[in-house]
CSV table of C-alpha atoms in Angstrom, one decimal:
chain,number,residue,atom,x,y,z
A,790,UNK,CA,-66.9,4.9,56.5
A,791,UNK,CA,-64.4,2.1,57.1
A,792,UNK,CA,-64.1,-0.2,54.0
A,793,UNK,CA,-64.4,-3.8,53.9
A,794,UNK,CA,-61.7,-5.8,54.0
A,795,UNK,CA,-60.0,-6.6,50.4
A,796,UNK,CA,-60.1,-10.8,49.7
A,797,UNK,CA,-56.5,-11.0,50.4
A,798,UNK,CA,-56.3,-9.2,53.4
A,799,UNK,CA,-56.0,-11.1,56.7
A,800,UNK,CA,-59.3,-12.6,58.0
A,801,UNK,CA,-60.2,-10.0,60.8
A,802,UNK,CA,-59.9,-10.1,64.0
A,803,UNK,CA,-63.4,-10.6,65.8
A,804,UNK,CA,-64.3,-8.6,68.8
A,805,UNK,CA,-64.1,-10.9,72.0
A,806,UNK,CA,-67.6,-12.4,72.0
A,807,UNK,CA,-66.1,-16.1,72.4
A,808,UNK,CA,-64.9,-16.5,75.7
A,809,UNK,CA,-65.1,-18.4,79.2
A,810,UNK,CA,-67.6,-17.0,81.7
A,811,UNK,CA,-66.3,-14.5,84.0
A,812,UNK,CA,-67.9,-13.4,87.4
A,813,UNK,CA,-68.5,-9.9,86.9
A,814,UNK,CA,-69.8,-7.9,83.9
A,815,UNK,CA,-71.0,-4.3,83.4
A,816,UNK,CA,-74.4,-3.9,80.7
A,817,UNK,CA,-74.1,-0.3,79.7
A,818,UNK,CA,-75.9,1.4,77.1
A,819,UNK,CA,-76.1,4.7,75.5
A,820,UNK,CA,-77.6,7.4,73.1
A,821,UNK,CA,-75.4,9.5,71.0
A,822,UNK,CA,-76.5,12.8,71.4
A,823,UNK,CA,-77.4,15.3,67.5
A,824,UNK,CA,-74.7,16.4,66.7
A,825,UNK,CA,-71.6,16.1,64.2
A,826,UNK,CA,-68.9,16.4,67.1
A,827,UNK,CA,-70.9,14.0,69.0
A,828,UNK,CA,-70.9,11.6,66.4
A,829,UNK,CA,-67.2,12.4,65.7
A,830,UNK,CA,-66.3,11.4,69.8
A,831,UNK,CA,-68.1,8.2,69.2
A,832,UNK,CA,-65.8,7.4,66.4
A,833,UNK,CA,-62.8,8.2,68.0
A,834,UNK,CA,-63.4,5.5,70.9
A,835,UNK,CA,-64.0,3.2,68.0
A,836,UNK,CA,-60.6,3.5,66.6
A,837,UNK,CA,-58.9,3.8,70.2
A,838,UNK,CA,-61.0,0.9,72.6
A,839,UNK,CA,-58.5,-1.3,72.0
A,840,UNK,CA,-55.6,0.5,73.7
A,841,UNK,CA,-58.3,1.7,76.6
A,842,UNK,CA,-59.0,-2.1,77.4
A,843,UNK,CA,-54.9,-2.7,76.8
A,844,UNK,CA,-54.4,-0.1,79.7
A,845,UNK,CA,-57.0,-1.3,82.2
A,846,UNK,CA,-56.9,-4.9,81.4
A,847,UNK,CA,-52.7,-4.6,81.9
A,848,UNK,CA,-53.9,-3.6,85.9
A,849,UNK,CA,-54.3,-7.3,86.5
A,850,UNK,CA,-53.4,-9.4,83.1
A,851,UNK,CA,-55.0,-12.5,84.9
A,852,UNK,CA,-58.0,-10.4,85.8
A,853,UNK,CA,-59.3,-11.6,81.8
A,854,UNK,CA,-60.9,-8.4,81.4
A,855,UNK,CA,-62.9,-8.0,78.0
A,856,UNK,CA,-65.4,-4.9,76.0
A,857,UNK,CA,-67.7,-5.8,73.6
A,858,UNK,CA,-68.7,-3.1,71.7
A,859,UNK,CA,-72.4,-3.3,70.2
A,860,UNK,CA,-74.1,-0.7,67.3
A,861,UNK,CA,-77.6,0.0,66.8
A,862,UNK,CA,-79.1,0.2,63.1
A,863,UNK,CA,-79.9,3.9,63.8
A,864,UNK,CA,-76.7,4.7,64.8
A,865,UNK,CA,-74.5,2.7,62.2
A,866,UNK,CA,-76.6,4.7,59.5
A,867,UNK,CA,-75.7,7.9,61.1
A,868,UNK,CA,-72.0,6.8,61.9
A,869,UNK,CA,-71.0,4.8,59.3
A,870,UNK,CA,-73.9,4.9,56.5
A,871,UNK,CA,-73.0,2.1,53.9
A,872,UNK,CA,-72.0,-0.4,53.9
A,873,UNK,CA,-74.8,-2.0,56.4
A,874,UNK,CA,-74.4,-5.1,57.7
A,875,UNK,CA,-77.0,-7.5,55.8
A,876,UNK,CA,-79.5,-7.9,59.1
A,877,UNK,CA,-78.9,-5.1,61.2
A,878,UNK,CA,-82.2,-3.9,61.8
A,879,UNK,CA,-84.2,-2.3,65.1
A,880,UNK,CA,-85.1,-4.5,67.8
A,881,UNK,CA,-88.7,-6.2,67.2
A,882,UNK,CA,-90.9,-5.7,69.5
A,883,UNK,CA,-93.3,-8.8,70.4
A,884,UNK,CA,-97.1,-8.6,71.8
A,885,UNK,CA,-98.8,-11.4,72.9
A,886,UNK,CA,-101.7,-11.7,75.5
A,887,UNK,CA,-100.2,-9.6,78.5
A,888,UNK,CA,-96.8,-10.6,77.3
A,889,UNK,CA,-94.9,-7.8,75.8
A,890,UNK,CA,-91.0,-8.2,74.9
A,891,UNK,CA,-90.4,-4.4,74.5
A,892,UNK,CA,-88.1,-2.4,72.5
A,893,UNK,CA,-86.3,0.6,74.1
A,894,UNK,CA,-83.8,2.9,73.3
A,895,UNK,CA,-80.0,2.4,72.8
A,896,UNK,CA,-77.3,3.4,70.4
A,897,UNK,CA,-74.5,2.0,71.6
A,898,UNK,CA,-73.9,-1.2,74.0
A,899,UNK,CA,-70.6,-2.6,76.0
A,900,UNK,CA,-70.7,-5.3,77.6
A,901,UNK,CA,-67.7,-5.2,79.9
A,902,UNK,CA,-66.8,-8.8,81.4
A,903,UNK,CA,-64.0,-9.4,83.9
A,904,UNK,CA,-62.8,-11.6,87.0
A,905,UNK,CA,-62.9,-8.7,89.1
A,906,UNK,CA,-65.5,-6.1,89.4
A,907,UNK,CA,-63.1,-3.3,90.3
A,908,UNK,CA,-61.7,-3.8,86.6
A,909,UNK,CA,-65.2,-3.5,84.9
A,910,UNK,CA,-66.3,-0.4,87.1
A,911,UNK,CA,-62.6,1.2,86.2
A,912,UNK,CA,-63.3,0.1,82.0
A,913,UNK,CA,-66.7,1.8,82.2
A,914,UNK,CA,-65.4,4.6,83.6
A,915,UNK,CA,-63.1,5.3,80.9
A,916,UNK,CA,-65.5,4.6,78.2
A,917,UNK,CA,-67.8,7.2,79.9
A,918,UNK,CA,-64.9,9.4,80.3
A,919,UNK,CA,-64.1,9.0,76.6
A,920,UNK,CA,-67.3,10.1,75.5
A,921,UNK,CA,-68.3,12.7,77.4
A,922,UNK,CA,-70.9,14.9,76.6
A,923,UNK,CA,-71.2,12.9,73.3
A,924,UNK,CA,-73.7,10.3,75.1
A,925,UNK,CA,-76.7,9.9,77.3
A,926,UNK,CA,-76.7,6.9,79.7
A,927,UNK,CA,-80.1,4.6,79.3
A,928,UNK,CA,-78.9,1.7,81.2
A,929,UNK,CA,-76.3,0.2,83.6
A,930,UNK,CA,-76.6,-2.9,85.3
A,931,UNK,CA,-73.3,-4.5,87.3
A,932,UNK,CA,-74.2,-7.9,86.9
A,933,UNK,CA,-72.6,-11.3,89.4
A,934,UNK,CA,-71.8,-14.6,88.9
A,935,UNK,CA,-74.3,-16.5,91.6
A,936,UNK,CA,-73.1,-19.5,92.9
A,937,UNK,CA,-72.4,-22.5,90.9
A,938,UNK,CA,-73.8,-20.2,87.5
A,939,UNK,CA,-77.0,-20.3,88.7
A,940,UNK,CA,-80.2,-17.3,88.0
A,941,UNK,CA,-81.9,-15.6,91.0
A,942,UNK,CA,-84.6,-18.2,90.4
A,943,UNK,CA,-82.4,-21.3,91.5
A,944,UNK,CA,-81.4,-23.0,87.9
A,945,UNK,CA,-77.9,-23.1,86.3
A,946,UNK,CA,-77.9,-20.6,83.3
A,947,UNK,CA,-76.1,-21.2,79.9
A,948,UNK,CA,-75.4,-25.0,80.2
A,949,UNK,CA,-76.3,-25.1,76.6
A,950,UNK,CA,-74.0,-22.7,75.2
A,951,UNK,CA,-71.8,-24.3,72.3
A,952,UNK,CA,-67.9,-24.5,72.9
A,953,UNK,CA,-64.5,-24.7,70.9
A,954,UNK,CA,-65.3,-24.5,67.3
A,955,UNK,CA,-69.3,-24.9,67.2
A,956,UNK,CA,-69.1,-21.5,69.5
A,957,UNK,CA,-67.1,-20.0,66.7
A,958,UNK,CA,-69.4,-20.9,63.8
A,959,UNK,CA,-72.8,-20.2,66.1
A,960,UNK,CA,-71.5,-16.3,66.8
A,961,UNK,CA,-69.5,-15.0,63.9
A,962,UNK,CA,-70.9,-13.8,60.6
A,963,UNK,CA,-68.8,-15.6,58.0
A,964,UNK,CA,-69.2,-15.6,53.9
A,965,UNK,CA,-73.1,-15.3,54.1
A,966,UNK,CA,-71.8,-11.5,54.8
A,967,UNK,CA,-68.4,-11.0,53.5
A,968,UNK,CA,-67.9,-7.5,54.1
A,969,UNK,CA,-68.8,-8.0,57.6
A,970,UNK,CA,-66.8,-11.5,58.4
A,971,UNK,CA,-65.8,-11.7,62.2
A,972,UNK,CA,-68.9,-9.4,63.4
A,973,UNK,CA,-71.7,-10.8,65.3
A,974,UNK,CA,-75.1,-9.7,66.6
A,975,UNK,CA,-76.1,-9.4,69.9
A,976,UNK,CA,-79.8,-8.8,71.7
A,977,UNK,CA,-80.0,-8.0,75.4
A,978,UNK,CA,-83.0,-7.9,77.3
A,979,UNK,CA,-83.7,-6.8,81.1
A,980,UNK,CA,-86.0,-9.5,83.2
A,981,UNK,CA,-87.0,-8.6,86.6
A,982,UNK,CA,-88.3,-12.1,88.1
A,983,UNK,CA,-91.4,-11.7,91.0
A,984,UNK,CA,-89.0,-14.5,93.3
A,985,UNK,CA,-91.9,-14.7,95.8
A,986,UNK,CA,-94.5,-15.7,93.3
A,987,UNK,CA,-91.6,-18.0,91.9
A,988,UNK,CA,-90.6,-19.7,95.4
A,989,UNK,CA,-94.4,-20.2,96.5
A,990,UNK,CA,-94.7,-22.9,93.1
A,991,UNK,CA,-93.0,-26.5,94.2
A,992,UNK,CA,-89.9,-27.7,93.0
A,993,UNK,CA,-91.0,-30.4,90.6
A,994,UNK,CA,-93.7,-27.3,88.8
A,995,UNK,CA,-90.2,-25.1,88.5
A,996,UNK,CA,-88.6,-27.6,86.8
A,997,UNK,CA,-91.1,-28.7,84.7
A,998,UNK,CA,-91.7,-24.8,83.3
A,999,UNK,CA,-87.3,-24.5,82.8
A,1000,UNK,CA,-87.6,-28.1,81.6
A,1001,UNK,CA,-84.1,-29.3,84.0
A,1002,UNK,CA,-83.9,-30.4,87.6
A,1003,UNK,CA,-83.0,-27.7,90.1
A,1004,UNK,CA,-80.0,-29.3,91.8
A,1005,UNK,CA,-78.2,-31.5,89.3
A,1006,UNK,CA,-78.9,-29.3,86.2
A,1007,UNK,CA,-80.1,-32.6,84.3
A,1008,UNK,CA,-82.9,-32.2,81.1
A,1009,UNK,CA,-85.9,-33.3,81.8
A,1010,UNK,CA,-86.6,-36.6,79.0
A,1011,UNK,CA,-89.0,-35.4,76.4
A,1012,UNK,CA,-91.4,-38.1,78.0
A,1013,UNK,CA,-92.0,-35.7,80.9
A,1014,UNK,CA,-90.9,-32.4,80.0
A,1015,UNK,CA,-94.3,-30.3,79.1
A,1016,UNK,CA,-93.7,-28.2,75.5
A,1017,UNK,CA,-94.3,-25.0,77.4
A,1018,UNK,CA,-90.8,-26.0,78.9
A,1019,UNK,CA,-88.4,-22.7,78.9
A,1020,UNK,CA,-85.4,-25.0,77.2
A,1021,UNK,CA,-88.1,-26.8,74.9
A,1022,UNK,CA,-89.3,-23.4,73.1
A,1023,UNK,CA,-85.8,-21.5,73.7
A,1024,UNK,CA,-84.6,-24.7,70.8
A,1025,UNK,CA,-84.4,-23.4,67.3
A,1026,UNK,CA,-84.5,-26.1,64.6
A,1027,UNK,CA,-83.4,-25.4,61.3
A,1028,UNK,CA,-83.4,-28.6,58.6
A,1029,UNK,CA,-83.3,-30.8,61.7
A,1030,UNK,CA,-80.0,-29.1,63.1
A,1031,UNK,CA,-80.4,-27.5,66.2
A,1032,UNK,CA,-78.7,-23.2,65.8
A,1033,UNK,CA,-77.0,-22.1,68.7
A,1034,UNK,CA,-76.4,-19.0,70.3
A,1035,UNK,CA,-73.7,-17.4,72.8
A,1036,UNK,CA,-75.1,-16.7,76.3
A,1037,UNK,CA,-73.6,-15.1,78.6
A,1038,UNK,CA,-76.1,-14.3,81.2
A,1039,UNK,CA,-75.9,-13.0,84.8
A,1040,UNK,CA,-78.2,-12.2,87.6
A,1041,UNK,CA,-78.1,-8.6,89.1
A,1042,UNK,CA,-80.4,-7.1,91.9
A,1043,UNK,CA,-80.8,-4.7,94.6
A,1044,UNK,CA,-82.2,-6.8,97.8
A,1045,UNK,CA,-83.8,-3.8,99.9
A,1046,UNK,CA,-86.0,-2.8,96.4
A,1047,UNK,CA,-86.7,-6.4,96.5
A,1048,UNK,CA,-85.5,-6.0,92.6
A,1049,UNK,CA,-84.1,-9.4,91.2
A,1050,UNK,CA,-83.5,-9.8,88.0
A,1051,UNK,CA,-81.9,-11.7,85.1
A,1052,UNK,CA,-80.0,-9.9,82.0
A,1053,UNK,CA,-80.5,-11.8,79.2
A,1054,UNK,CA,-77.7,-11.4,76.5
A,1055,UNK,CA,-77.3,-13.2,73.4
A,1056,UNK,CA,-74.7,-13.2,70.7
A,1057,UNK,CA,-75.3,-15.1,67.4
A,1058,UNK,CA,-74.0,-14.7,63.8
A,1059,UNK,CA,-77.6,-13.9,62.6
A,1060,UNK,CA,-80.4,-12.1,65.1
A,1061,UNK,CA,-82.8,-14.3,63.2
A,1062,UNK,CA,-82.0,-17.3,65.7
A,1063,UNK,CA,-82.5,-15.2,68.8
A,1064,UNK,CA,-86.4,-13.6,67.2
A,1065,UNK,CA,-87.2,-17.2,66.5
A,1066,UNK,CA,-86.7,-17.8,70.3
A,1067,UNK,CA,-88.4,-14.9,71.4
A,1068,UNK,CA,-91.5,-15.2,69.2
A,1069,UNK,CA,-91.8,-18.9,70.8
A,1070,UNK,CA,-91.0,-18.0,74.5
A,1071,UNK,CA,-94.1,-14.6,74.2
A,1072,UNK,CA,-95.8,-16.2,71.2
A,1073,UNK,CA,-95.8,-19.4,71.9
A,1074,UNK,CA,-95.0,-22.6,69.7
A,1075,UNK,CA,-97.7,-23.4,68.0
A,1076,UNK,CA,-99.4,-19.9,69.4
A,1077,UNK,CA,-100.5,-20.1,72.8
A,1078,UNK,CA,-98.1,-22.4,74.0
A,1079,UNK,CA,-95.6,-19.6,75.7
A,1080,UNK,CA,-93.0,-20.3,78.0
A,1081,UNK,CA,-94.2,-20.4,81.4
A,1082,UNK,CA,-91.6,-18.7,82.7
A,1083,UNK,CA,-93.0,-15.3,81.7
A,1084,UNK,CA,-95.7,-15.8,83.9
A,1085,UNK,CA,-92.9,-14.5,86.8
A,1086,UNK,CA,-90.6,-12.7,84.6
A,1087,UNK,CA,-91.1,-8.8,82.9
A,1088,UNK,CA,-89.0,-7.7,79.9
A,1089,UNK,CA,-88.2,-4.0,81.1
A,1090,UNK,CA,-86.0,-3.6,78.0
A,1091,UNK,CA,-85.2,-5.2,74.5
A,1092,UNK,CA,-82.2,-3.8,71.9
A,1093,UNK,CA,-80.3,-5.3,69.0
A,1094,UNK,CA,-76.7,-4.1,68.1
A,1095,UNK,CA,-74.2,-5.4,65.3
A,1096,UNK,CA,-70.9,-6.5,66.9
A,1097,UNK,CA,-68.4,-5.2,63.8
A,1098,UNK,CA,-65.1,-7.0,64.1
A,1099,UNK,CA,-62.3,-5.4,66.1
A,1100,UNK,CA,-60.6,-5.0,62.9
A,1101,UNK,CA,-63.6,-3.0,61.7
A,1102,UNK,CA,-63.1,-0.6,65.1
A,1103,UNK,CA,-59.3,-0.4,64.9
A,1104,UNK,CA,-59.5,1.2,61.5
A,1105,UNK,CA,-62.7,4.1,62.2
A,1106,UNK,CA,-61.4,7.2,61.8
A,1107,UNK,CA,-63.2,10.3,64.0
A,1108,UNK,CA,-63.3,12.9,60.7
A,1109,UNK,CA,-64.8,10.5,58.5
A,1110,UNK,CA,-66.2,13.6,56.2
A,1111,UNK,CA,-68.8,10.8,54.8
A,1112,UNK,CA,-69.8,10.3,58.3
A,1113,UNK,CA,-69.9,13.6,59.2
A,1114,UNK,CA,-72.5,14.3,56.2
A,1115,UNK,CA,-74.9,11.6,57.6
A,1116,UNK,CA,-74.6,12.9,61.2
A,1117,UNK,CA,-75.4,16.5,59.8
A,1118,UNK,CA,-78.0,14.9,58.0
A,1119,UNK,CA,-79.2,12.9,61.4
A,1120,UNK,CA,-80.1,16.1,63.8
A,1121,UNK,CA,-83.7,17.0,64.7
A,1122,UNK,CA,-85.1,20.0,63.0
A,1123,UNK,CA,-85.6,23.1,65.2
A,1124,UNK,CA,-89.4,22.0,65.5
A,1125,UNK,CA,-88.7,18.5,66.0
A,1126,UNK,CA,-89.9,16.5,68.8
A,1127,UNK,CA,-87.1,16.6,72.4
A,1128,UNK,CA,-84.9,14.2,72.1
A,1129,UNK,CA,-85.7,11.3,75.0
A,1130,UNK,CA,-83.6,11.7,77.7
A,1131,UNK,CA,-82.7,7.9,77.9
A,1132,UNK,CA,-84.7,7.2,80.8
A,1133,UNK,CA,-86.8,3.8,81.9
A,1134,UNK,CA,-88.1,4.0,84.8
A,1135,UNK,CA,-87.1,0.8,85.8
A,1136,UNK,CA,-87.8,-0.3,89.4
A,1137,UNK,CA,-88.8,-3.6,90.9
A,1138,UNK,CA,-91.4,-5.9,90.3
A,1139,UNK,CA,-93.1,-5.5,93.9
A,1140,UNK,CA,-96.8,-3.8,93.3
A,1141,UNK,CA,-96.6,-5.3,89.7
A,1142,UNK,CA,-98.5,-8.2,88.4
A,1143,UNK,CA,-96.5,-11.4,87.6
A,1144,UNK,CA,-97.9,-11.8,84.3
């Protein structure tokens, strides 16, 4: 286990969740195979991430490449055990007429963001290379900046994200969470979007379900925008202060498939914001009033991680013999069920209903 940081140490160093948009990003996510040496490789890229993004990232040092590294609750018991981070917990699945936000599996997230694509591809590669046989791959998507930071769907994405210091306090855990200070959560989701159900509606029913006009990217006034609106139920209202998250959002696809999707990732300093969203967007606020949007876009995946600082990381140490106990303790009985393979079965969206 790595210990907290003493009161007079340093404040540490968050991970780089804060940061301008880029136009390329890499979504990959893992499992950690049973094993104590497995768990023992995944702890050794903790400590040494840093200097892999140093080396890559000094290939083109205007190139702004960045790695987010992201921990699920089942693997932070198994690698780490306590301390736990106050509201780590497993991604909550939500039902709701045929709406279904799913969970699915992951141990491990990075979310690689860069100006260049070439640098992300060449970052995930060494991560990958890193780990080894420690890891099965779930997920990859090599996600694009589109246009003027628009979705496949035609809208600008992220024009409410918070900046400067509100972006600070809205993604970094802070005394609430001492031992924790300069970690963040972060859940990512997987929307394919049925674009030819989308494009058939008008323009003035599109931008009544986001709630903004197409073109100029302007709210719609509350005396016209409906209260299914995307950006009216995606609002989270505590003590009559508006709690923002970090999104950093981008479009990915495959064209021939006719695959075109969104991936949704959000970083806040408590996942509690993010649920809130979720449960009004498939819920509905008050129930029954879901977002519209749903209607042409399918959650294929759903996970939450804990972002530990990159002080946290710098200091993990691969023969943790604490660690290595819980990882023992962590592998499958002979009898037990096989271990999933990692796989979704993602494909596109054409022979599937919108809804």
């Amino acid at each position: 286990m790595t210990a907290p940081a003493a009161p007079s140490d340093p404040p540490p160093e968050p991970q780089a969740v804060v940061q301008a948009l880029t136009r390329a990003a890499i979504f990959l996510i893992v499992t950690i195979n049973s094993g104590a040496a497995n768990g023992a490789a995944v702890r050794a890229l903790c400590g040494n991430l840093a200097a892999l993004l140093r080396a890559v990232g000094f290939r083109d040092i205007e190139g702004n490449l960045s790695c987010v590294m992201g921990i699920g609750s089942e693997a932070w018991d198994r690698l780490f055990g306590e301390p736990r981070p106050a509201e780590l917990h497993p991604f909550r699945e939500i039902r709701s007429g045929p709406r279904h936000a799913v969970a699915t599996a992951g141990d491990l997230m990075f979310h690689i963001r860069a100006g260049r694509m070439d640098l992300c591809f060449e970052m995930a590669t060494q991560i990958m290379a890193a780990l080894g046989e420690a890891v099965s791959p779930v997920d990859e998507v090599h996600g694009f900046r589109y246009f003027d930071d628009r979705d496949l769907i035609g809208f600008v994405d992220g024009t409410e994200n918070p900046t400067g210091q509100a972006a600070v306090d809205a993604a970094y855990i802070g005394a609430e969470d001492a031992a924790f200070a300069g970690g963040s959560y972060v859940i990512v989701q997987k929307y394919l979007h049925d674009v030819a159900g989308w494009n058939a509606l008008s323009t003035e029913t599109q931008e009544r379900i986001i709630g903004r006009t197409k073109l100029a990217d302007i709210e719609l006034d509350d005396a016209v925008k409906p209260a299914y609106a995307h950006n009216a139920l995606a609002k989270v209202v505590v003590d009559g202060k508006e709690i923002k998250i970090i999104r950093d959002n981008m479009p990915f696809g495959r064209v021939a498939e006719k695959e075109f999707g969104t991936y949704f990732i959000g970083y806040a300093r408590s996942p509690r914001t993010i649920e809130q969203m979720l449960e009004n967007m498939f819920v509905g606020r008050p129930p029954g009033n879901y977002d519209r949007l749903l209607d042409f876009s399918l959650a294929k995946t759903g996970n939450l991680f804990f972002v530990p600082s990159a002080s946290f990381l710098d200091n993990v140490a691969a023969d943790d013999p604490a660690a290595e106990v819980l990882d023992n303790a962590a592998m499958p009985a002979p009898d037990a069920a096989p271990k999933r393979n990692g796989s979704l079965g993602i494909g596109s969206l054409k022979g599937d209903p919108a809804s």
